[in-house]
PDB file of C-alpha atoms and ligand atoms in Angstrom:
ATOM      1  CA  PRO A   1      -0.340  21.748 -17.797  1.00 91.00           C
ATOM      2  CA  ALA A   2       0.664  18.380 -16.417  1.00 97.00           C
ATOM      3  CA  THR A   3      -0.604  14.986 -17.516  1.00 98.00           C
ATOM      4  CA  VAL A   4      -2.968  13.549 -14.923  1.00 98.00           C
ATOM      5  CA  ILE A   5      -2.180   9.917 -14.060  1.00 98.00           C
ATOM      6  CA  ASP A   6      -5.553   8.215 -13.715  1.00 98.00           C
ATOM      7  CA  GLY A   7      -5.271   5.839 -10.754  1.00 98.00           C
ATOM      8  CA  ARG A   8      -8.866   4.680 -11.094  1.00 98.00           C
ATOM      9  CA  ALA A   9      -8.419   3.490 -14.664  1.00 98.00           C
ATOM     10  CA  LEU A  10      -5.057   1.855 -13.882  1.00 98.00           C
ATOM     11  CA  ALA A  11      -6.509   0.107 -10.849  1.00 98.00           C
ATOM     12  CA  ALA A  12      -9.441  -1.200 -12.895  1.00 98.00           C
ATOM     13  CA  ARG A  13      -7.002  -2.634 -15.446  1.00 98.00           C
ATOM     14  CA  LEU A  14      -4.861  -4.190 -12.732  1.00 98.00           C
ATOM     15  CA  ARG A  15      -7.946  -5.823 -11.191  1.00 98.00           C
ATOM     16  CA  GLU A  16      -8.846  -7.273 -14.596  1.00 98.00           C
ATOM     17  CA  GLU A  17      -5.330  -8.691 -14.835  1.00 98.00           C
ATOM     18  CA  VAL A  18      -5.759 -10.216 -11.362  1.00 98.00           C
ATOM     19  CA  ALA A  19      -9.172 -11.653 -12.315  1.00 98.00           C
ATOM     20  CA  THR A  20      -7.653 -13.313 -15.406  1.00 98.00           C
ATOM     21  CA  GLN A  21      -4.932 -14.897 -13.298  1.00 98.00           C
ATOM     22  CA  VAL A  22      -7.415 -16.055 -10.660  1.00 98.00           C
ATOM     23  CA  ALA A  23      -9.571 -17.642 -13.374  1.00 98.00           C
ATOM     24  CA  SER A  24      -6.562 -19.662 -14.565  1.00 97.00           C
ATOM     25  CA  MET A  25      -5.783 -21.058 -11.108  1.00 96.00           C
ATOM     26  CA  GLN A  26      -7.002 -24.474  -9.947  1.00 94.00           C
ATOM     27  CA  GLU A  27      -8.140 -23.075  -6.592  1.00 94.00           C
ATOM     28  CA  PRO A  28      -9.155 -19.457  -6.131  1.00 97.00           C
ATOM     29  CA  PRO A  29      -6.944 -17.687  -3.564  1.00 98.00           C
ATOM     30  CA  GLY A  30      -8.623 -16.800  -0.273  1.00 98.00           C
ATOM     31  CA  LEU A  31      -8.190 -13.431   1.423  1.00 98.00           C
ATOM     32  CA  ALA A  32      -8.793 -13.386   5.185  1.00 98.00           C
ATOM     33  CA  THR A  33      -9.599  -9.878   6.424  1.00 98.00           C
ATOM     34  CA  LEU A  34      -9.607  -9.403  10.195  1.00 98.00           C
ATOM     35  CA  LEU A  35     -11.595  -6.464  11.517  1.00 98.00           C
ATOM     36  CA  VAL A  36     -11.627  -5.763  15.249  1.00 98.00           C
ATOM     37  CA  GLY A  37     -14.258  -3.522  16.818  1.00 97.00           C
ATOM     38  CA  ASP A  38     -16.353  -0.941  14.995  1.00 94.00           C
ATOM     39  CA  ASP A  39     -14.148   1.892  13.776  1.00 94.00           C
ATOM     40  CA  ALA A  40     -16.302   3.460  11.026  1.00 94.00           C
ATOM     41  CA  ALA A  41     -13.445   4.226   8.605  1.00 93.00           C
ATOM     42  CA  SER A  42     -11.948   0.726   9.006  1.00 96.00           C
ATOM     43  CA  GLU A  43     -15.342  -0.832   8.320  1.00 96.00           C
ATOM     44  CA  ILE A  44     -15.581   1.069   5.030  1.00 95.00           C
ATOM     45  CA  TYR A  45     -12.016   0.122   4.017  1.00 95.00           C
ATOM     46  CA  VAL A  46     -12.600  -3.558   4.784  1.00 97.00           C
ATOM     47  CA  ARG A  47     -15.961  -3.584   3.004  1.00 97.00           C
ATOM     48  CA  ASN A  48     -14.286  -2.206  -0.140  1.00 96.00           C
ATOM     49  CA  LYS A  49     -11.465  -4.726   0.011  1.00 97.00           C
ATOM     50  CA  ARG A  50     -13.955  -7.590   0.410  1.00 98.00           C
ATOM     51  CA  ARG A  51     -16.155  -6.364  -2.429  1.00 98.00           C
ATOM     52  CA  LEU A  52     -13.223  -6.149  -4.856  1.00 98.00           C
ATOM     53  CA  CYS A  53     -11.823  -9.472  -3.631  1.00 98.00           C
ATOM     54  CA  THR A  54     -15.097 -11.170  -4.595  1.00 98.00           C
ATOM     55  CA  GLN A  55     -15.259  -9.212  -7.850  1.00 98.00           C
ATOM     56  CA  VAL A  56     -11.913 -10.641  -9.043  1.00 98.00           C
ATOM     57  CA  GLY A  57     -13.057 -14.174  -8.194  1.00 98.00           C
ATOM     58  CA  MET A  58     -11.179 -14.729  -4.942  1.00 98.00           C
ATOM     59  CA  ARG A  59     -12.639 -16.165  -1.741  1.00 98.00           C
ATOM     60  CA  ASP A  60     -13.672 -13.586   0.827  1.00 98.00           C
ATOM     61  CA  LEU A  61     -12.786 -15.100   4.218  1.00 98.00           C
ATOM     62  CA  HIS A  62     -13.748 -12.313   6.558  1.00 98.00           C
ATOM     63  CA  ARG A  63     -13.689 -12.375  10.367  1.00 98.00           C
ATOM     64  CA  HIS A  64     -15.246  -9.572  12.388  1.00 98.00           C
ATOM     65  CA  LEU A  65     -14.228  -9.663  16.062  1.00 98.00           C
ATOM     66  CA  PRO A  66     -15.671  -7.736  18.979  1.00 98.00           C
ATOM     67  CA  ALA A  67     -13.763  -4.671  20.259  1.00 97.00           C
ATOM     68  CA  ASP A  68     -12.960  -6.479  23.525  1.00 97.00           C
ATOM     69  CA  VAL A  69     -11.282  -9.527  21.915  1.00 98.00           C
ATOM     70  CA  SER A  70      -8.130 -10.386  23.870  1.00 98.00           C
ATOM     71  CA  GLN A  71      -4.552 -10.428  22.586  1.00 98.00           C
ATOM     72  CA  GLY A  72      -4.471 -14.192  23.127  1.00 98.00           C
ATOM     73  CA  GLU A  73      -7.715 -14.844  21.262  1.00 98.00           C
ATOM     74  CA  LEU A  74      -6.587 -12.785  18.302  1.00 98.00           C
ATOM     75  CA  ALA A  75      -3.186 -14.492  18.328  1.00 98.00           C
ATOM     76  CA  ALA A  76      -4.917 -17.880  18.224  1.00 98.00           C
ATOM     77  CA  ILE A  77      -7.071 -16.793  15.268  1.00 98.00           C
ATOM     78  CA  ILE A  78      -3.978 -15.646  13.355  1.00 98.00           C
ATOM     79  CA  SER A  79      -2.300 -19.017  14.041  1.00 98.00           C
ATOM     80  CA  ASP A  80      -5.373 -20.818  12.702  1.00 98.00           C
ATOM     81  CA  LEU A  81      -5.343 -18.697   9.549  1.00 98.00           C
ATOM     82  CA  ASN A  82      -1.602 -19.352   9.112  1.00 98.00           C
ATOM     83  CA  ALA A  83      -2.282 -23.086   9.211  1.00 98.00           C
ATOM     84  CA  ASP A  84      -5.404 -23.052   7.023  1.00 98.00           C
ATOM     85  CA  PRO A  85      -4.570 -24.016   3.404  1.00 96.00           C
ATOM     86  CA  ALA A  86      -7.711 -22.203   2.145  1.00 97.00           C
ATOM     87  CA  VAL A  87      -6.237 -18.926   3.391  1.00 98.00           C
ATOM     88  CA  THR A  88      -3.776 -17.395   0.915  1.00 98.00           C
ATOM     89  CA  GLY A  89      -3.535 -13.930   2.412  1.00 98.00           C
ATOM     90  CA  ILE A  90      -4.122 -12.444   5.862  1.00 98.00           C
ATOM     91  CA  LEU A  91      -4.914  -8.786   6.407  1.00 98.00           C
ATOM     92  CA  LEU A  92      -5.178  -7.405   9.927  1.00 98.00           C
ATOM     93  CA  GLN A  93      -6.981  -4.074   9.546  1.00 97.00           C
ATOM     94  CA  LEU A  94      -5.325  -1.307  11.574  1.00 95.00           C
ATOM     95  CA  PRO A  95      -5.730   0.585  13.856  1.00 95.00           C
ATOM     96  CA  LEU A  96      -6.603  -1.915  16.592  1.00 97.00           C
ATOM     97  CA  PRO A  97      -8.313  -1.043  19.879  1.00 97.00           C
ATOM     98  CA  LYS A  98      -5.841   0.372  22.436  1.00 96.00           C
ATOM     99  CA  HIS A  99      -5.599  -2.758  24.615  1.00 97.00           C
ATOM    100  CA  LEU A 100      -4.109  -4.784  21.723  1.00 98.00           C
ATOM    101  CA  ARG A 101      -0.431  -4.724  20.733  1.00 97.00           C
ATOM    102  CA  ALA A 102      -0.588  -4.480  16.947  1.00 95.00           C
ATOM    103  CA  ASP A 103       3.161  -5.061  16.403  1.00 94.00           C
ATOM    104  CA  ASP A 104       3.140  -8.353  18.288  1.00 96.00           C
ATOM    105  CA  LEU A 105       0.073  -9.538  16.356  1.00 97.00           C
ATOM    106  CA  LEU A 106       1.466  -8.521  12.954  1.00 96.00           C
ATOM    107  CA  ALA A 107       4.640 -10.427  13.792  1.00 96.00           C
ATOM    108  CA  LEU A 108       2.595 -13.640  14.039  1.00 98.00           C
ATOM    109  CA  ILE A 109       1.377 -13.459  10.439  1.00 98.00           C
ATOM    110  CA  ASP A 110       3.128 -15.970   8.184  1.00 97.00           C
ATOM    111  CA  PRO A 111       5.295 -13.741   5.917  1.00 97.00           C
ATOM    112  CA  ASP A 112       4.184 -15.798   2.919  1.00 97.00           C
ATOM    113  CA  LYS A 113       0.578 -14.749   3.703  1.00 98.00           C
ATOM    114  CA  ASP A 114       1.429 -11.153   4.609  1.00 98.00           C
ATOM    115  CA  VAL A 115      -0.445  -9.473   1.744  1.00 98.00           C
ATOM    116  CA  ASP A 116      -0.121  -6.025   3.366  1.00 97.00           C
ATOM    117  CA  GLY A 117       3.666  -6.493   3.407  1.00 98.00           C
ATOM    118  CA  LEU A 118       3.938  -4.832   6.803  1.00 95.00           C
ATOM    119  CA  THR A 119       5.448  -7.513   9.014  1.00 95.00           C
ATOM    120  CA  GLU A 120       9.061  -7.382  10.185  1.00 95.00           C
ATOM    121  CA  ALA A 121       9.822 -10.383   8.012  1.00 97.00           C
ATOM    122  CA  SER A 122       8.437  -8.706   4.875  1.00 97.00           C
ATOM    123  CA  ALA A 123      10.245  -5.455   5.672  1.00 97.00           C
ATOM    124  CA  GLY A 124      13.466  -7.454   6.095  1.00 98.00           C
ATOM    125  CA  ARG A 125      12.990  -9.232   2.782  1.00 97.00           C
ATOM    126  CA  LEU A 126      12.456  -5.877   1.037  1.00 98.00           C
ATOM    127  CA  ALA A 127      15.503  -4.336   2.726  1.00 97.00           C
ATOM    128  CA  LEU A 128      17.672  -7.282   1.649  1.00 97.00           C
ATOM    129  CA  GLY A 129      16.224  -7.437  -1.872  1.00 95.00           C
ATOM    130  CA  LYS A 130      14.777 -10.927  -1.355  1.00 95.00           C
ATOM    131  CA  PRO A 131      11.517 -12.108  -2.941  1.00 94.00           C
ATOM    132  CA  GLY A 132       8.508 -11.353  -0.781  1.00 96.00           C
ATOM    133  CA  LEU A 133       5.275  -9.439  -0.463  1.00 98.00           C
ATOM    134  CA  ARG A 134       5.701  -5.665  -0.698  1.00 98.00           C
ATOM    135  CA  PRO A 135       3.576  -2.981   0.988  1.00 98.00           C
ATOM    136  CA  CYS A 136       0.604  -2.106  -1.215  1.00 98.00           C
ATOM    137  CA  THR A 137       0.700   1.697  -1.337  1.00 98.00           C
ATOM    138  CA  PRO A 138       4.349   2.172  -2.355  1.00 98.00           C
ATOM    139  CA  SER A 139       4.268  -0.732  -4.823  1.00 98.00           C
ATOM    140  CA  GLY A 140       1.110   0.779  -6.334  1.00 98.00           C
ATOM    141  CA  VAL A 141       3.060   4.016  -6.790  1.00 98.00           C
ATOM    142  CA  ILE A 142       5.801   2.160  -8.683  1.00 98.00           C
ATOM    143  CA  ARG A 143       3.134   0.646 -10.966  1.00 98.00           C
ATOM    144  CA  MET A 144       1.724   4.100 -11.645  1.00 98.00           C
ATOM    145  CA  LEU A 145       5.168   5.446 -12.532  1.00 98.00           C
ATOM    146  CA  ASP A 146       5.788   2.484 -14.834  1.00 98.00           C
ATOM    147  CA  SER A 147       2.486   2.821 -16.608  1.00 97.00           C
ATOM    148  CA  ALA A 148       3.081   6.540 -17.102  1.00 97.00           C
ATOM    149  CA  GLY A 149       6.407   5.619 -18.727  1.00 98.00           C
ATOM    150  CA  VAL A 150       8.491   7.443 -16.115  1.00 98.00           C
ATOM    151  CA  GLU A 151      12.177   6.484 -16.222  1.00 98.00           C
ATOM    152  CA  LEU A 152      13.576   5.729 -12.757  1.00 98.00           C
ATOM    153  CA  ARG A 153      17.105   4.504 -13.349  1.00 98.00           C
ATOM    154  CA  GLY A 154      19.625   7.200 -12.526  1.00 98.00           C
ATOM    155  CA  ARG A 155      16.921   9.764 -11.807  1.00 98.00           C
ATOM    156  CA  HIS A 156      16.598  11.693  -8.560  1.00 99.00           C
ATOM    157  CA  ALA A 157      13.556  10.453  -6.645  1.00 99.00           C
ATOM    158  CA  VAL A 158      12.587  12.378  -3.512  1.00 99.00           C
ATOM    159  CA  VAL A 159      10.259  10.784  -0.971  1.00 99.00           C
ATOM    160  CA  VAL A 160       8.626  13.062   1.597  1.00 99.00           C
ATOM    161  CA  GLY A 161       7.767  10.953   4.660  1.00 98.00           C
ATOM    162  CA  ARG A 162       9.527   8.027   6.306  1.00 98.00           C
ATOM    163  CA  SER A 163       6.724   5.937   7.803  1.00 98.00           C
ATOM    164  CA  ASN A 164       6.998   2.157   7.854  1.00 96.00           C
ATOM    165  CA  LEU A 165       3.714   2.067   5.918  1.00 96.00           C
ATOM    166  CA  VAL A 166       4.676   4.307   2.987  1.00 98.00           C
ATOM    167  CA  GLY A 167       7.826   6.466   3.007  1.00 98.00           C
ATOM    168  CA  LYS A 168      10.459   3.912   4.003  1.00 98.00           C
ATOM    169  CA  PRO A 169       9.333   1.080   1.729  1.00 98.00           C
ATOM    170  CA  GLN A 170       8.751   3.623  -1.060  1.00 99.00           C
ATOM    171  CA  ALA A 171      12.371   4.736  -0.854  1.00 98.00           C
ATOM    172  CA  GLN A 172      13.548   1.118  -0.917  1.00 98.00           C
ATOM    173  CA  LEU A 173      11.397   0.253  -3.924  1.00 98.00           C
ATOM    174  CA  LEU A 174      12.725   3.273  -5.826  1.00 98.00           C
ATOM    175  CA  LEU A 175      16.271   2.279  -4.885  1.00 98.00           C
ATOM    176  CA  GLU A 176      15.577  -1.239  -6.178  1.00 97.00           C
ATOM    177  CA  ARG A 177      14.745   0.426  -9.497  1.00 98.00           C
ATOM    178  CA  ASP A 178      18.102   2.227  -9.567  1.00 98.00           C
ATOM    179  CA  ALA A 179      16.827   5.705  -8.769  1.00 99.00           C
ATOM    180  CA  THR A 180      19.007   8.035  -6.687  1.00 99.00           C
ATOM    181  CA  VAL A 181      16.818   8.428  -3.624  1.00 99.00           C
ATOM    182  CA  SER A 182      16.497  11.189  -1.021  1.00 99.00           C
ATOM    183  CA  ILE A 183      14.193  10.833   1.967  1.00 99.00           C
ATOM    184  CA  CYS A 184      12.749  13.958   3.613  1.00 99.00           C
ATOM    185  CA  HIS A 185      10.805  14.095   6.870  1.00 98.00           C
ATOM    186  CA  ARG A 186       9.547  16.462   9.523  1.00 98.00           C
ATOM    187  CA  HIS A 187      13.090  17.459  10.576  1.00 98.00           C
ATOM    188  CA  THR A 188      14.302  18.211   7.065  1.00 98.00           C
ATOM    189  CA  THR A 189      15.656  21.741   6.700  1.00 98.00           C
ATOM    190  CA  ASP A 190      14.365  23.610   3.632  1.00 98.00           C
ATOM    191  CA  LEU A 191      12.133  20.897   2.207  1.00 98.00           C
ATOM    192  CA  ALA A 192      11.317  22.849  -0.960  1.00 98.00           C
ATOM    193  CA  ALA A 193      15.015  23.239  -1.859  1.00 98.00           C
ATOM    194  CA  ILE A 194      15.321  19.449  -1.928  1.00 98.00           C
ATOM    195  CA  THR A 195      11.994  18.603  -3.577  1.00 99.00           C
ATOM    196  CA  ARG A 196      12.840  21.104  -6.356  1.00 98.00           C
ATOM    197  CA  THR A 197      15.730  18.812  -7.347  1.00 98.00           C
ATOM    198  CA  ALA A 198      13.425  15.809  -7.807  1.00 99.00           C
ATOM    199  CA  ASP A 199      12.705  14.225 -11.179  1.00 98.00           C
ATOM    200  CA  VAL A 200      10.174  12.077  -9.330  1.00 99.00           C
ATOM    201  CA  LEU A 201       8.553  13.349  -6.141  1.00 99.00           C
ATOM    202  CA  VAL A 202       6.446  11.080  -3.913  1.00 99.00           C
ATOM    203  CA  VAL A 203       4.707  12.907  -1.087  1.00 99.00           C
ATOM    204  CA  ALA A 204       3.439  10.914   1.912  1.00 98.00           C
ATOM    205  CA  ALA A 205       3.614  13.382   4.799  1.00 98.00           C
ATOM    206  CA  GLY A 206       0.006  13.544   5.941  1.00 98.00           C
ATOM    207  CA  VAL A 207      -0.015  17.367   5.727  1.00 98.00           C
ATOM    208  CA  PRO A 208      -2.679  18.929   3.473  1.00 98.00           C
ATOM    209  CA  HIS A 209      -1.169  20.885   0.566  1.00 98.00           C
ATOM    210  CA  LEU A 210       2.366  20.664   1.979  1.00 98.00           C
ATOM    211  CA  VAL A 211       3.841  20.765  -1.536  1.00 98.00           C
ATOM    212  CA  GLY A 212       3.065  23.783  -3.700  1.00 98.00           C
ATOM    213  CA  ALA A 213       4.213  24.922  -7.139  1.00 98.00           C
ATOM    214  CA  ASP A 214       7.393  26.536  -5.720  1.00 98.00           C
ATOM    215  CA  ALA A 215       8.536  23.125  -4.443  1.00 98.00           C
ATOM    216  CA  VAL A 216       8.431  21.360  -7.804  1.00 98.00           C
ATOM    217  CA  ALA A 217      10.816  21.397 -10.768  1.00 98.00           C
ATOM    218  CA  PRO A 218       9.397  22.025 -14.241  1.00 98.00           C
ATOM    219  CA  GLY A 219       8.480  18.698 -15.830  1.00 98.00           C
ATOM    220  CA  ALA A 220       8.764  16.617 -12.645  1.00 98.00           C
ATOM    221  CA  THR A 221       6.444  13.704 -11.904  1.00 99.00           C
ATOM    222  CA  VAL A 222       4.563  14.281  -8.650  1.00 99.00           C
ATOM    223  CA  ILE A 223       2.780  11.452  -6.839  1.00 99.00           C
ATOM    224  CA  ASP A 224       0.451  12.441  -4.016  1.00 98.00           C
ATOM    225  CA  VAL A 225      -0.114   9.728  -1.412  1.00 98.00           C
ATOM    226  CA  GLY A 226      -1.792  11.968   1.171  1.00 98.00           C
ATOM    227  CA  ILE A 227      -5.507  11.918   1.728  1.00 96.00           C
ATOM    228  CA  HIS A 228      -7.486  14.345   3.880  1.00 96.00           C
ATOM    229  CA  ARG A 229     -11.158  14.960   4.395  1.00 93.00           C
ATOM    230  CA  THR A 230     -12.056  18.657   4.278  1.00 92.00           C
ATOM    231  CA  ASP A 231     -15.324  20.604   4.247  1.00 93.00           C
ATOM    232  CA  THR A 232     -15.102  20.848   0.476  1.00 91.00           C
ATOM    233  CA  GLY A 233     -14.157  17.212  -0.197  1.00 93.00           C
ATOM    234  CA  LEU A 234     -10.928  15.203  -0.286  1.00 95.00           C
ATOM    235  CA  CYS A 235      -7.482  16.680  -0.810  1.00 97.00           C
ATOM    236  CA  GLY A 236      -3.921  15.409  -0.732  1.00 98.00           C
ATOM    237  CA  ASP A 237      -0.476  16.527   0.465  1.00 98.00           C
ATOM    238  CA  VAL A 238       0.064  18.320  -2.854  1.00 98.00           C
ATOM    239  CA  ASP A 239      -1.639  21.505  -4.016  1.00 98.00           C
ATOM    240  CA  THR A 240      -2.444  19.725  -7.272  1.00 98.00           C
ATOM    241  CA  ALA A 241      -4.079  22.615  -9.120  1.00 97.00           C
ATOM    242  CA  ALA A 242      -1.019  24.842  -8.621  1.00 98.00           C
ATOM    243  CA  VAL A 243       1.568  22.077  -9.094  1.00 98.00           C
ATOM    244  CA  ALA A 244      -0.049  20.940 -12.355  1.00 98.00           C
ATOM    245  CA  GLU A 245       1.016  24.280 -13.897  1.00 98.00           C
ATOM    246  CA  VAL A 246       4.676  23.336 -13.367  1.00 98.00           C
ATOM    247  CA  ALA A 247       4.952  19.533 -13.196  1.00 98.00           C
ATOM    248  CA  GLY A 248       5.052  17.100 -16.105  1.00 98.00           C
ATOM    249  CA  ALA A 249       2.634  14.647 -14.490  1.00 98.00           C
ATOM    250  CA  VAL A 250       0.549  14.560 -11.310  1.00 98.00           C
ATOM    251  CA  THR A 251      -1.805  12.160  -9.560  1.00 98.00           C
ATOM    252  CA  PRO A 252      -5.246  13.373  -8.449  1.00 98.00           C
ATOM    253  CA  VAL A 253      -6.828  12.962  -4.998  1.00 98.00           C
ATOM    254  CA  PRO A 254      -9.211  11.200  -5.013  1.00 96.00           C
ATOM    255  CA  GLY A 255      -8.693   8.809  -7.925  1.00 97.00           C
ATOM    256  CA  GLY A 256      -4.908   8.507  -7.733  1.00 98.00           C
ATOM    257  CA  VAL A 257      -2.905   6.376  -5.336  1.00 98.00           C
ATOM    258  CA  GLY A 258      -5.941   5.263  -3.269  1.00 96.00           C
ATOM    259  CA  PRO A 259      -7.552   2.888  -5.795  1.00 97.00           C
ATOM    260  CA  MET A 260      -4.133   1.484  -6.726  1.00 98.00           C
ATOM    261  CA  THR A 261      -3.502   0.518  -3.095  1.00 97.00           C
ATOM    262  CA  ILE A 262      -6.486  -1.856  -2.975  1.00 96.00           C
ATOM    263  CA  ALA A 263      -5.707  -3.259  -6.424  1.00 98.00           C
ATOM    264  CA  MET A 264      -2.184  -4.057  -5.206  1.00 98.00           C
ATOM    265  CA  LEU A 265      -3.630  -5.896  -2.209  1.00 98.00           C
ATOM    266  CA  LEU A 266      -5.465  -8.200  -4.635  1.00 98.00           C
ATOM    267  CA  TRP A 267      -2.349  -8.526  -6.758  1.00 98.00           C
ATOM    268  CA  ASN A 268      -0.336  -9.437  -3.636  1.00 98.00           C
ATOM    269  CA  THR A 269      -2.869 -12.148  -2.811  1.00 98.00           C
ATOM    270  CA  VAL A 270      -2.298 -13.750  -6.217  1.00 98.00           C
ATOM    271  CA  GLU A 271       1.448 -13.292  -5.669  1.00 97.00           C
ATOM    272  CA  ALA A 272       1.127 -15.070  -2.290  1.00 98.00           C
ATOM    273  CA  ALA A 273      -0.558 -17.997  -4.036  1.00 97.00           C
ATOM    274  CA  ARG A 274       2.298 -18.086  -6.561  1.00 93.00           C
ATOM    275  CA  LEU A 275       4.970 -17.935  -3.831  1.00 88.00           C
ATOM    276  CA  ARG A 276       3.265 -20.827  -2.076  1.00 87.00           C
ATOM    277  CA  SER A 277       2.977 -23.034  -5.140  1.00 86.00           C
ATOM    278  CA  ALA A 278       6.625 -22.308  -5.938  1.00 83.00           C
ATOM    279  CA  ALA A 279       7.565 -23.318  -2.368  1.00 81.00           C
ATOM    280  CA  THR A 280       5.449 -26.487  -2.601  1.00 84.00           C
ATOM    281  CA  ALA A 281       7.007 -27.410  -5.944  1.00 86.00           C
ATOM    282  CA  ALA A 282      10.494 -26.889  -4.492  1.00 85.00           C
ATOM    283  CA  ALA A 283       9.668 -29.155  -1.544  1.00 84.00           C
ATOM    284  CA  VAL A 284       8.518 -32.065  -3.728  1.00 77.00           C
TER     285      VAL A 284
HETATM  286  P1  LIG B 301       2.667   9.086   9.023  1.00 78.45           P
HETATM  287  O1  LIG B 301       2.020  10.175   9.802  1.00 78.45           O
HETATM  288  O2  LIG B 301       2.926   7.769   9.647  1.00 78.45           O
HETATM  289  O3  LIG B 301       4.053   9.616   8.453  1.00 78.45           O
HETATM  290  C1  LIG B 301       4.202  10.911   7.945  1.00 78.45           C
HETATM  291  C2  LIG B 301       5.649  11.168   7.590  1.00 78.45           C
HETATM  292  O4  LIG B 301       5.753  12.463   7.020  1.00 78.45           O
HETATM  293  C3  LIG B 301       6.595  11.134   8.788  1.00 78.45           C
HETATM  294  O5  LIG B 301       7.724  10.353   8.459  1.00 78.45           O
HETATM  295  C4  LIG B 301       6.996  12.603   9.004  1.00 78.45           C
HETATM  296  O6  LIG B 301       8.341  12.755   9.429  1.00 78.45           O
HETATM  297  C5  LIG B 301       6.779  13.216   7.651  1.00 78.45           C
HETATM  298  N1  LIG B 301       6.326  14.618   7.743  1.00 78.45           N
HETATM  299  C6  LIG B 301       5.322  15.094   8.511  1.00 78.45           C
HETATM  300  N2  LIG B 301       5.227  16.429   8.363  1.00 78.45           N
HETATM  301  C7  LIG B 301       6.197  16.800   7.504  1.00 78.45           C
HETATM  302  C8  LIG B 301       6.628  18.040   6.974  1.00 78.45           C
HETATM  303  N3  LIG B 301       6.018  19.188   7.311  1.00 78.45           N
HETATM  304  N4  LIG B 301       7.652  18.044   6.106  1.00 78.45           N
HETATM  305  C9  LIG B 301       8.273  16.892   5.755  1.00 78.45           C
HETATM  306  N5  LIG B 301       7.912  15.690   6.240  1.00 78.45           N
HETATM  307  C10 LIG B 301       6.885  15.639   7.096  1.00 78.45           C
HETATM  308  O7  LIG B 301       1.767   8.935   7.701  1.00 78.45           O
HETATM  309  P2  LIG B 301       1.662   7.731   6.613  1.00 78.45           P
HETATM  310  O8  LIG B 301       0.984   6.582   7.203  1.00 78.45           O
HETATM  311  O9  LIG B 301       2.981   7.555   5.946  1.00 78.45           O
HETATM  312  O10 LIG B 301       0.655   8.410   5.569  1.00 78.45           O
HETATM  313  C11 LIG B 301       0.953   9.637   4.929  1.00 78.45           C
HETATM  314  C12 LIG B 301      -0.286  10.151   4.215  1.00 78.45           C
HETATM  315  O11 LIG B 301      -0.668   9.224   3.233  1.00 78.45           O
HETATM  316  C13 LIG B 301      -1.509  10.329   5.104  1.00 78.45           C
HETATM  317  O12 LIG B 301      -2.240  11.447   4.640  1.00 78.45           O
HETATM  318  C14 LIG B 301      -2.303   9.068   4.886  1.00 78.45           C
HETATM  319  O13 LIG B 301      -3.694   9.262   5.092  1.00 78.45           O
HETATM  320  C15 LIG B 301      -2.007   8.808   3.435  1.00 78.45           C
HETATM  321  N6  LIG B 301      -2.092   7.407   3.023  1.00 78.45           N
HETATM  322  C16 LIG B 301      -2.789   7.139   1.877  1.00 78.45           C
HETATM  323  C17 LIG B 301      -2.850   5.849   1.398  1.00 78.45           C
HETATM  324  C18 LIG B 301      -3.587   5.593   0.135  1.00 78.45           C
HETATM  325  O14 LIG B 301      -3.877   4.456  -0.179  1.00 78.45           O
HETATM  326  N7  LIG B 301      -3.879   6.623  -0.639  1.00 78.45           N
HETATM  327  C19 LIG B 301      -2.235   4.812   2.093  1.00 78.45           C
HETATM  328  C20 LIG B 301      -1.509   5.106   3.237  1.00 78.45           C
HETATM  329  C21 LIG B 301      -1.436   6.413   3.691  1.00 78.45           C
END
């Protein structure tokens, strides 16, 4: 049976690393989380991010705005946060209420404070291989592969899903590491025939148990990004119990990619502080 890559333990170690770096900084970085309205799931996500932000010694600069905040008001708040030297990172929690245009608001975030790595500027930097802040979930996946000792150079990595949040940046990050990358999506013909050729398979399709044992090569590393609430608990896009009989390594749901995503957000906030001090030093 496959090795299980323990995302919880890795995330805890990464947070310790972040805490050590924060402790060595003159000023603790500040993470501004913006929550609009009262979506229950978003409230839980933001609460977790804030709790861990405080735990690693960073400043928790949270703003909770009413559901009827206007586009202009929110834009003005983002501009203030961009200009505020105490704010190292800005996270606009999605989804936003329907009357707000999320894309236009994300575009206002200073790319050097874009700790979610989701703005056009950050996506452009990633596409061009320039330094910048990378999206948390796919960069957390790369960390997991590294810590499991999975070789990427020259290997066939297959990504299932092409969202701007996960699939697309995942493919680019794997490419940056010299993997040969295939991207599958909802129009792919014979998905299993392609995933069976993967040395490394990252599944981010949002379909419960999309990938079964017949879709995985013996010894492959299978990373499950999906997360679904069911009557019997959480499950992912991979039928982990079945796939673990074939694969070399798998990630569990829960306790896999999820905890790594938040740890990477904290890591990105420290990275944002580093990018800024490098920019300041260059300007002197
Ligand atoms: P999305 O819905 O934006 O994108 C899904 C992608 O999968 C699309 O590109 C689509 O073409 C592809 N797809 C859909 N059905 C398919 C099929 N049958 N075969 C092949 N491809 C198919 O979703 P997303 O935002 O990328 O998230 C994907 C999953 O990951 C969701 O379950 C989400 O909840 C989860 N997620 C988890 C974390 C985490 O931290 N663990 C973070 C982000 C997303």
